[in-house]
Coordinates of C-alpha atoms in Angstrom, one line a residue:
X1 CA 26.9 64.7 22.8
X2 CA 26.0 65.7 26.4
X3 CA 28.0 63.8 29.1
X4 CA 27.1 63.9 32.8
X5 CA 29.9 63.8 35.3
X6 CA 27.7 61.8 37.8
X7 CA 26.7 59.4 35.1
X8 CA 30.3 58.7 34.2
X9 CA 30.9 57.7 37.8
X10 CA 28.6 54.7 37.3
X11 CA 31.4 53.2 35.2
X12 CA 34.6 54.7 36.6
X13 CA 35.8 55.9 40.1
X14 CA 36.7 59.4 39.1
X15 CA 38.9 61.3 41.6
X16 CA 39.2 64.4 39.4
X17 CA 36.9 67.4 40.3
X18 CA 34.2 68.1 37.7
X19 CA 35.7 71.5 36.9
X20 CA 39.1 70.0 36.1
X21 CA 37.9 67.1 34.0
X22 CA 37.3 69.2 30.9
X23 CA 41.1 69.7 30.3
X24 CA 41.6 65.9 30.3
X25 CA 38.9 65.5 27.7
X26 CA 40.8 67.9 25.5
X27 CA 44.1 66.1 26.1
X28 CA 42.8 62.8 24.5
X29 CA 41.0 64.5 21.6
X30 CA 37.5 64.7 23.0
X31 CA 37.0 68.4 22.6
X32 CA 34.7 70.1 25.1
X33 CA 32.5 72.7 23.5
X34 CA 30.8 73.9 26.7
X35 CA 30.3 73.0 30.4
X36 CA 27.1 73.8 32.4
X37 CA 25.3 72.8 35.6
X38 CA 21.9 71.0 35.3
X39 CA 20.1 70.0 38.5
X40 CA 23.3 70.2 40.4
X41 CA 25.1 68.0 37.9
X42 CA 28.1 69.0 35.8
X43 CA 27.4 68.4 32.1
X44 CA 29.9 68.6 29.3
X45 CA 29.0 69.1 25.7
X46 CA 31.6 67.1 23.7
X47 CA 32.3 67.2 20.0
X48 CA 31.9 63.7 18.5
X49 CA 33.3 62.3 15.3
X50 CA 31.6 60.3 12.6
X51 CA 34.2 57.5 12.9
X52 CA 33.9 57.2 16.7
X53 CA 30.4 56.0 17.4
X54 CA 31.7 54.4 20.6
X55 CA 31.8 57.8 22.1
X56 CA 28.1 58.3 21.7
X57 CA 27.4 56.8 25.1
X58 CA 28.7 57.3 28.7
X59 CA 30.3 53.9 28.7
X60 CA 32.5 54.7 25.7
X61 CA 33.6 58.0 27.3
X62 CA 34.3 56.3 30.6
X63 CA 36.5 53.8 28.8
X64 CA 38.6 56.6 27.4
X65 CA 39.0 58.2 30.8
X66 CA 39.8 54.9 32.4
X67 CA 42.6 54.4 29.9
X68 CA 44.0 57.9 30.6
X69 CA 43.9 57.6 34.4
X70 CA 44.9 53.9 34.6
X71 CA 41.6 53.0 36.3
X72 CA 39.5 49.9 36.0
X73 CA 36.2 50.1 34.0
X74 CA 33.2 49.1 36.0
X75 CA 30.4 47.1 34.3
X76 CA 27.2 47.0 36.4
X77 CA 25.6 43.6 36.8
X78 CA 22.0 43.4 35.6
X79 CA 19.8 41.1 37.7
X80 CA 16.9 39.6 35.9
X81 CA 13.8 38.4 37.6
X82 CA 12.8 35.7 35.1
X83 CA 9.4 34.2 34.3
X84 CA 9.0 30.5 33.7
X85 CA 7.8 31.3 30.2
X86 CA 10.3 31.3 27.4
X87 CA 10.7 34.4 25.2
X88 CA 10.2 32.1 22.2
X89 CA 6.8 31.1 23.5
X90 CA 5.7 34.8 24.0
X91 CA 6.7 36.3 20.7
X92 CA 7.7 35.1 17.2
X93 CA 10.6 36.9 15.4
X94 CA 11.4 36.7 11.7
X95 CA 14.2 38.6 10.1
X96 CA 13.7 38.5 6.4
X97 CA 16.6 40.8 5.5
X98 CA 19.7 40.0 7.4
X99 CA 21.8 42.3 5.3
X100 CA 19.9 45.4 6.5
X101 CA 19.4 43.9 10.0
X102 CA 22.4 41.7 10.8
X103 CA 21.4 41.2 14.5
X104 CA 18.1 41.4 16.3
X105 CA 17.7 40.8 20.0
X106 CA 14.7 41.0 22.2
X107 CA 13.1 40.2 25.6
X108 CA 9.6 40.3 26.9
X109 CA 8.8 41.9 30.3
X110 CA 5.3 41.2 31.7
X111 CA 3.4 42.9 34.6
X112 CA 5.0 46.3 34.2
X113 CA 3.3 49.4 35.7
X114 CA 3.7 52.5 33.5
X115 CA 4.2 55.6 35.5
X116 CA 6.6 58.5 36.3
X117 CA 10.3 57.6 36.5
X118 CA 12.2 57.7 39.9
X119 CA 14.0 60.9 40.6
X120 CA 17.5 59.5 39.9
X121 CA 16.4 58.5 36.4
X122 CA 14.6 61.8 35.8
X123 CA 17.8 63.7 36.7
X124 CA 19.9 61.6 34.3
X125 CA 17.5 62.2 31.5
X126 CA 17.2 65.9 32.1
X127 CA 21.0 66.3 32.4
X128 CA 21.5 65.3 28.8
X129 CA 18.8 67.6 27.6
X130 CA 15.8 65.2 27.3
X131 CA 12.3 65.5 28.8
X132 CA 11.2 62.6 31.0
X133 CA 8.1 60.9 29.6
X134 CA 7.5 57.8 31.7
X135 CA 9.5 55.0 33.2
X136 CA 9.4 52.8 30.0
X137 CA 10.5 55.5 27.6
X138 CA 13.0 56.9 30.0
X139 CA 14.7 53.6 30.5
X140 CA 15.1 53.2 26.7
X141 CA 16.8 56.6 26.6
X142 CA 18.9 55.8 29.6
X143 CA 20.2 52.6 28.0
X144 CA 20.8 54.5 24.7
X145 CA 22.9 57.2 26.3
X146 CA 24.7 54.7 28.6
X147 CA 25.8 52.1 26.0
X148 CA 25.2 53.9 22.8
X149 CA 22.7 51.2 21.8
X150 CA 19.3 52.6 20.8
X151 CA 16.3 50.6 21.9
X152 CA 12.6 50.5 21.1
X153 CA 9.8 49.2 23.3
X154 CA 6.5 47.9 21.9
X155 CA 3.3 47.2 23.7
X156 CA 3.3 43.4 23.3
X157 CA -0.5 43.2 23.3
X158 CA -0.8 45.7 20.4
X159 CA 1.3 43.5 18.1
X160 CA -1.0 41.4 16.0
X161 CA -0.4 37.7 16.6
X162 CA 2.5 38.6 18.9
X163 CA 4.8 38.6 15.9
X164 CA 7.7 40.8 14.8
X165 CA 8.8 40.6 11.1
X166 CA 11.9 42.6 10.0
X167 CA 11.4 43.3 6.3
X168 CA 11.4 45.9 3.6
X169 CA 8.4 48.0 3.2
X170 CA 5.8 47.2 0.5
X171 CA 4.7 49.7 -2.1
X172 CA 1.7 51.7 -0.9
X173 CA 2.3 51.0 2.8
X174 CA 2.0 53.8 5.4
X175 CA 2.9 54.3 9.0
X176 CA 1.9 56.9 11.5
X177 CA 4.9 57.6 13.7
X178 CA 4.9 58.2 17.5
X179 CA 4.9 61.9 16.7
X180 CA 1.6 61.6 14.8
X181 CA 3.2 62.0 11.3
X182 CA 1.7 59.9 8.5
X183 CA 4.6 58.6 6.4
X184 CA 4.4 56.9 3.0
X185 CA 6.9 54.0 2.7
X186 CA 8.9 52.7 -0.3
X187 CA 10.4 49.3 -0.9
X188 CA 13.9 50.4 -0.2
X189 CA 13.0 51.2 3.5
X190 CA 13.4 48.7 6.3
X191 CA 10.5 48.3 8.7
X192 CA 9.5 46.4 11.8
X193 CA 6.1 44.9 11.1
X194 CA 3.6 42.7 12.9
X195 CA 1.5 40.1 11.2
X196 CA -0.4 42.8 9.2
X197 CA 1.3 46.2 9.0
X198 CA 4.5 48.1 9.8
X199 CA 4.7 49.1 13.4
X200 CA 8.1 50.9 13.4
X201 CA 10.6 52.5 11.0
X202 CA 13.7 50.3 11.7
X203 CA 16.3 52.2 13.6
X204 CA 14.5 55.6 13.3
X205 CA 11.2 55.9 15.1
X206 CA 8.3 53.7 16.3
X207 CA 4.7 53.6 15.2
X208 CA 1.8 55.1 17.1
X209 CA -0.3 51.9 16.9
X210 CA 2.2 49.8 18.8
X211 CA 3.5 52.4 21.2
X212 CA 3.5 52.4 25.0
X213 CA 0.4 53.8 26.7
X214 CA -0.7 54.2 30.3
X215 CA -2.6 50.8 30.0
X216 CA 0.5 48.9 28.9
X217 CA 1.5 45.9 31.1
X218 CA 3.5 43.7 28.8
X219 CA 6.5 45.1 26.9
X220 CA 8.7 43.8 24.1
X221 CA 12.2 45.2 24.2
X222 CA 13.9 45.5 20.8
X223 CA 17.6 45.9 20.8
X224 CA 18.9 45.5 17.2
X225 CA 21.6 46.4 14.8
X226 CA 20.8 48.0 11.4
X227 CA 22.8 48.8 8.3
X228 CA 24.1 52.4 8.6
X229 CA 23.6 53.3 4.9
X230 CA 20.0 52.1 4.9
X231 CA 19.1 54.1 8.0
X232 CA 20.8 57.2 6.7
X233 CA 19.0 57.1 3.3
X234 CA 15.6 56.4 4.9
X235 CA 16.0 59.2 7.5
X236 CA 17.1 61.7 4.9
X237 CA 14.3 60.7 2.4
X238 CA 11.6 61.1 5.1
X239 CA 13.2 64.1 6.8
X240 CA 13.3 62.3 10.1
X241 CA 16.3 62.6 12.5
X242 CA 16.2 60.9 16.0
X243 CA 18.8 60.0 18.6
X244 CA 18.5 56.4 17.3
X245 CA 19.0 57.2 13.6
X246 CA 22.0 59.5 14.6
X247 CA 23.7 56.5 16.1
X248 CA 22.7 53.8 13.6
X249 CA 23.9 56.1 10.8
X250 CA 27.4 56.0 12.3
X251 CA 27.6 52.3 13.0
X252 CA 26.4 50.9 16.4
X253 CA 28.5 48.1 18.0
X254 CA 26.9 44.9 16.9
X255 CA 27.7 43.2 20.2
X256 CA 25.9 45.9 22.2
X257 CA 22.5 44.6 21.2
X258 CA 22.2 41.8 23.8
X259 CA 23.7 44.1 26.5
X260 CA 21.1 46.7 25.8
X261 CA 18.2 44.3 26.0
X262 CA 19.4 42.8 29.3
X263 CA 20.1 46.3 30.8
X264 CA 16.6 47.5 29.9
X265 CA 14.9 44.4 31.1
X266 CA 16.7 44.6 34.5
X267 CA 15.6 48.2 35.0
X268 CA 12.0 47.4 34.0
X269 CA 12.1 44.7 36.7
X270 CA 12.3 47.5 39.3
X271 CA 8.7 48.4 38.3
X272 CA 7.3 45.0 39.0
X273 CA 8.1 43.4 35.7
X274 CA 9.0 39.8 35.2
X275 CA 11.4 39.0 32.4
X276 CA 10.9 36.2 29.9
X277 CA 13.4 33.3 30.1
X278 CA 16.1 33.4 27.5
X279 CA 17.3 36.2 25.3
X280 CA 16.0 36.1 21.8
X281 CA 19.1 36.7 19.5
X282 CA 18.8 36.4 15.7
X283 CA 22.4 36.7 14.5
X284 CA 22.8 34.5 11.4
X285 CA 26.1 35.8 10.1
X286 CA 28.4 36.2 13.0
X287 CA 31.2 38.6 12.5
X288 CA 34.8 37.7 13.4
X289 CA 37.0 40.3 15.1
X290 CA 39.4 42.2 12.9
X291 CA 43.1 41.6 13.4
X292 CA 45.9 44.2 13.0
X293 CA 49.6 43.6 13.3
X294 CA 51.6 45.9 15.6
X295 CA 55.4 46.3 15.9
X296 CA 57.1 48.1 18.8
X297 CA 59.9 49.2 16.4
X298 CA 57.4 50.7 14.0
X299 CA 55.9 52.8 16.9
X300 CA 59.3 54.6 17.5
X301 CA 59.8 55.0 13.7
X302 CA 56.5 56.8 13.3
X303 CA 56.5 58.9 16.5
X304 CA 60.3 59.6 16.6
X305 CA 60.4 58.6 20.3
X306 CA 60.8 55.4 22.2
X307 CA 57.5 54.3 23.9
X308 CA 57.8 51.8 26.8
X309 CA 56.4 48.4 25.9
X310 CA 54.5 48.3 29.2
X311 CA 52.7 51.5 28.3
X312 CA 51.8 50.2 24.8
X313 CA 50.3 47.0 26.1
X314 CA 48.5 48.6 29.0
X315 CA 47.0 51.4 26.9
X316 CA 45.7 49.1 24.1
X317 CA 44.4 46.5 26.6
X318 CA 42.5 49.2 28.5
X319 CA 40.9 50.4 25.3
X320 CA 39.5 46.9 24.8
X321 CA 42.0 45.4 22.4
X322 CA 43.3 41.9 22.9
X323 CA 47.1 41.6 22.2
X324 CA 48.5 38.3 21.0
X325 CA 52.3 38.4 21.2
X326 CA 53.9 36.7 18.2
X327 CA 57.5 37.4 19.3
X328 CA 59.2 40.0 21.5
X329 CA 57.9 43.5 20.4
X330 CA 55.5 42.1 17.8
X331 CA 51.8 41.5 18.4
X332 CA 48.6 40.8 16.5
X333 CA 45.9 43.1 18.0
X334 CA 42.3 41.8 18.0
X335 CA 40.1 44.9 17.5
X336 CA 36.8 45.1 19.6
X337 CA 33.7 45.5 17.6
X338 CA 32.9 49.0 19.0
X339 CA 36.1 50.5 17.5
X340 CA 35.2 50.7 13.8
X341 CA 38.0 53.3 13.2
X342 CA 40.9 51.0 13.9
X343 CA 41.9 49.3 10.7
X344 CA 45.7 49.4 10.3
X345 CA 48.9 49.6 12.3
X346 CA 49.1 53.4 12.0
X347 CA 45.7 53.7 13.7
X348 CA 46.9 51.7 16.7
X349 CA 50.1 53.9 16.9
X350 CA 47.9 57.0 16.8
X351 CA 46.0 55.7 19.9
X352 CA 49.2 55.1 21.7
X353 CA 50.4 58.7 20.9
X354 CA 47.0 60.1 21.9
X355 CA 47.3 58.7 25.4
X356 CA 51.0 59.1 25.8
X357 CA 50.5 62.8 25.1
X358 CA 51.3 64.7 21.9
X359 CA 52.9 67.4 24.1
X360 CA 55.5 64.8 25.2
X361 CA 56.5 64.0 21.6
X362 CA 59.3 66.3 20.5
X363 CA 58.6 68.5 17.5
X364 CA 61.6 68.6 15.2
X365 CA 62.1 69.9 11.7
X366 CA 63.1 67.2 9.3
X367 CA 66.7 67.8 8.1
X368 CA 67.1 68.5 4.4
X369 CA 70.0 69.0 2.1
X370 CA 70.2 71.1 -1.0
X371 CA 71.2 69.6 -4.4
X372 CA 71.4 70.7 -8.0
X373 CA 69.9 69.0 -10.9
X374 CA 72.2 68.4 -13.9
X375 CA 72.0 71.2 -16.5
X376 CA 69.9 71.0 -19.7
X377 CA 71.2 73.4 -22.3
X378 CA 68.1 73.2 -24.5
X379 CA 65.8 73.8 -21.5
X380 CA 68.0 76.7 -20.3
X381 CA 67.9 78.3 -23.7
X382 CA 64.1 77.9 -23.9
X383 CA 63.6 79.6 -20.6
X384 CA 65.9 82.4 -21.6
X385 CA 64.0 82.9 -24.8
X386 CA 60.7 83.0 -23.0
X387 CA 62.0 85.5 -20.4
X388 CA 63.2 87.8 -23.2
X389 CA 59.9 87.7 -25.1
X390 CA 58.0 88.4 -21.9
X391 CA 60.3 91.4 -21.2
X392 CA 59.5 92.8 -24.7
X393 CA 55.7 92.7 -23.9
X394 CA 54.7 89.4 -25.4
X395 CA 52.3 87.0 -23.7
X396 CA 52.8 83.2 -23.9
X397 CA 50.0 81.0 -25.2
X398 CA 49.7 77.2 -25.2
X399 CA 47.5 75.6 -27.9
X400 CA 46.4 72.0 -28.4
X401 CA 48.6 69.8 -30.6
X402 CA 45.5 68.4 -32.5
X403 CA 44.6 70.4 -35.6
X404 CA 42.0 70.8 -38.3
X405 CA 43.4 69.5 -41.6
X406 CA 41.5 72.1 -43.7
X407 CA 43.1 75.0 -41.8
X408 CA 46.5 73.4 -42.0
X409 CA 46.3 73.3 -45.8
X410 CA 46.0 77.1 -45.9
X411 CA 49.4 77.5 -44.5
X412 CA 51.2 75.1 -46.8
X413 CA 53.9 74.2 -44.4
X414 CA 55.3 71.5 -46.7
X415 CA 55.0 68.9 -44.0
X416 CA 53.1 65.7 -44.5
X417 CA 50.7 65.6 -41.5
X418 CA 50.2 62.6 -39.2
X419 CA 46.6 61.5 -39.0
X420 CA 44.9 60.0 -35.9
X421 CA 43.5 56.5 -36.2
X422 CA 40.4 57.3 -34.1
X423 CA 39.9 61.1 -34.0
X424 CA 37.2 62.5 -31.7
X425 CA 36.2 65.0 -34.4
X426 CA 37.2 65.7 -38.0
X427 CA 38.3 69.1 -36.8
X428 CA 41.0 67.5 -34.6
X429 CA 42.0 64.6 -36.8
X430 CA 45.7 65.4 -37.4
X431 CA 48.7 66.5 -35.3
X432 CA 49.7 70.1 -36.1
X433 CA 52.5 70.9 -38.6
X434 CA 52.7 74.6 -37.6
X435 CA 52.1 76.9 -34.7
X436 CA 50.7 79.7 -36.9
X437 CA 47.1 78.5 -37.2
X438 CA 46.7 78.4 -33.4
X439 CA 48.3 81.8 -33.0
X440 CA 45.9 83.3 -35.6
X441 CA 42.9 81.8 -33.8
X442 CA 44.1 83.4 -30.6
X443 CA 44.4 86.8 -32.2
X444 CA 40.9 86.5 -33.8
X445 CA 39.4 85.5 -30.5
X446 CA 41.0 88.6 -28.8
X447 CA 40.0 91.0 -31.6
X448 CA 36.4 89.8 -31.4
X449 CA 36.5 91.0 -27.8
X450 CA 37.8 94.5 -28.7
X451 CA 41.4 94.0 -27.9
X452 CA 43.5 96.9 -29.2
X453 CA 46.7 94.9 -29.6
X454 CA 47.7 91.3 -29.6
X455 CA 51.4 90.3 -29.0
X456 CA 51.7 86.6 -28.3
X457 CA 54.2 83.7 -28.7
X458 CA 54.2 80.0 -28.4
X459 CA 56.9 77.4 -28.1
X460 CA 55.9 73.8 -28.9
X461 CA 56.4 70.8 -31.1
X462 CA 55.1 70.2 -34.6
X463 CA 54.7 66.7 -36.0
X464 CA 55.1 65.2 -39.5
X465 CA 56.1 62.2 -41.6
X466 CA 59.8 62.0 -42.6
X467 CA 60.8 61.1 -46.1
X468 CA 61.8 57.6 -44.9
X469 CA 58.4 57.0 -43.4
X470 CA 59.3 57.6 -39.8
X471 CA 57.4 60.0 -37.6
X472 CA 59.3 63.2 -36.9
X473 CA 58.9 66.2 -34.6
X474 CA 60.5 69.6 -34.1
X475 CA 60.5 72.3 -31.5
X476 CA 59.2 75.6 -33.1
X477 CA 58.8 79.1 -32.0
X478 CA 55.8 81.1 -33.3
X479 CA 55.3 84.9 -32.8
X480 CA 52.3 87.1 -33.7
X481 CA 52.1 90.8 -33.1
X482 CA 49.3 93.0 -34.3
X483 CA 47.5 96.3 -33.5
X484 CA 48.7 98.9 -31.1
X485 CA 52.2 98.4 -29.8
X486 CA 52.0 101.3 -27.3
X487 CA 48.9 103.0 -26.0
X488 CA 48.5 106.7 -26.4
X489 CA 49.5 108.6 -23.2
X490 CA 50.5 112.1 -22.2
X491 CA 54.1 111.2 -22.8
X492 CA 53.8 109.6 -26.2
X493 CA 51.4 109.1 -29.1
X494 CA 49.9 105.7 -29.9
X495 CA 52.2 103.5 -32.0
X496 CA 51.1 100.7 -34.3
X497 CA 53.0 97.4 -34.7
X498 CA 55.3 97.3 -37.7
X499 CA 58.3 95.4 -39.1
X500 CA 60.6 97.0 -36.6
X501 CA 58.6 95.8 -33.7
X502 CA 59.9 92.3 -34.4
X503 CA 63.3 93.4 -35.8
X504 CA 64.1 95.2 -32.6

């Protein structure tokens, strides 16, 4: 995300020189990857995070800096030169899928002259790495990179029946994008359509047939909110990635939609446009703010340091949270819609720590005390046995406790095996009564792979029916040694395994 120093000053009275601001970004977790000069403006390339879509606009970054420096956040007023005609008389809006499009806002601006953008706007657009197109397109980009709210502008006179329908695509429909690419649509994709055809891929890119041209005089401004999952799947399926889809995939603030429409309409008014009366706002299922409890005591418990109450309230309020005090040191925080990452008390405490400064929080090693577990004679003996066998050149194996009844019969262990009620296979239908079948299978497996000698052991339980009908189990030790005991070398001849290898 490219951030312009001069652009930030539209929202905050910065008194920090541009060359020093980078270190403050890093201090609050907004990592600066590079700094450069573009047309005399200092531009920072900042790493953004998937759970912080609020930082995808200059306003969101300015809010972070205002909190750090204790400065007020400035919100420009947008003056609208309104027509007598109502927006509802100029265009008809239908949202047929409110799940994929929870909010849709729009305004009509008439009498616009399409032409080059003024120098100040060109510089803003070029600073963030975009190429100026014309005043209409550039205003849309300016709003997007200011508020983090993507917009789309339609030529009102190219919309059939002056109608916008937000719906899923129909099988067999196509759209030619603004880039000239013909795209086949599927019913799982959300489109913006007029009375006869799709005119835009919702939240991704507009269509060529409804785009702005040099002859455009009447503009419909779309400022909407779309489902992140739907946008991500459609963009990936079609191989399309735009500044709009990048933001919608991460979750755009649902309350930024009306602000984006008003801001764009106000700027278009500077080019002779008159704005329709009344914002069109389709928002059927209004979302209530999330509430998260916060305790002053819990802050000190998690951070290991006392944070002044005044700092806590000032920081969270500056970040846009509303604190409702329940009793001294206990609040219920109302989370603003643009902070999708704040879900629990620990998240709020993390914000406090971030602005307090991690370097001011002492780093201490948690004290520990040593203790001894009570002894277990059987376990100690087992470990000693294993260590001894390993010392004599044996390798430990661990086999499954489930066994093949046909193979168990060969060994005639004298135990009555326990059968499983619902075995996965007839070859694993009983619990083993001996360790020997497993050890022999291990040896065969190794000899089939040209092993010269196999020296293995296993400790484990065997299972059987007792004479009184109870289930019994015993801990057994099984050993198998075969083949070469010692390899031939210059110091000694090869030696085969024999009785004395086990006798010792």
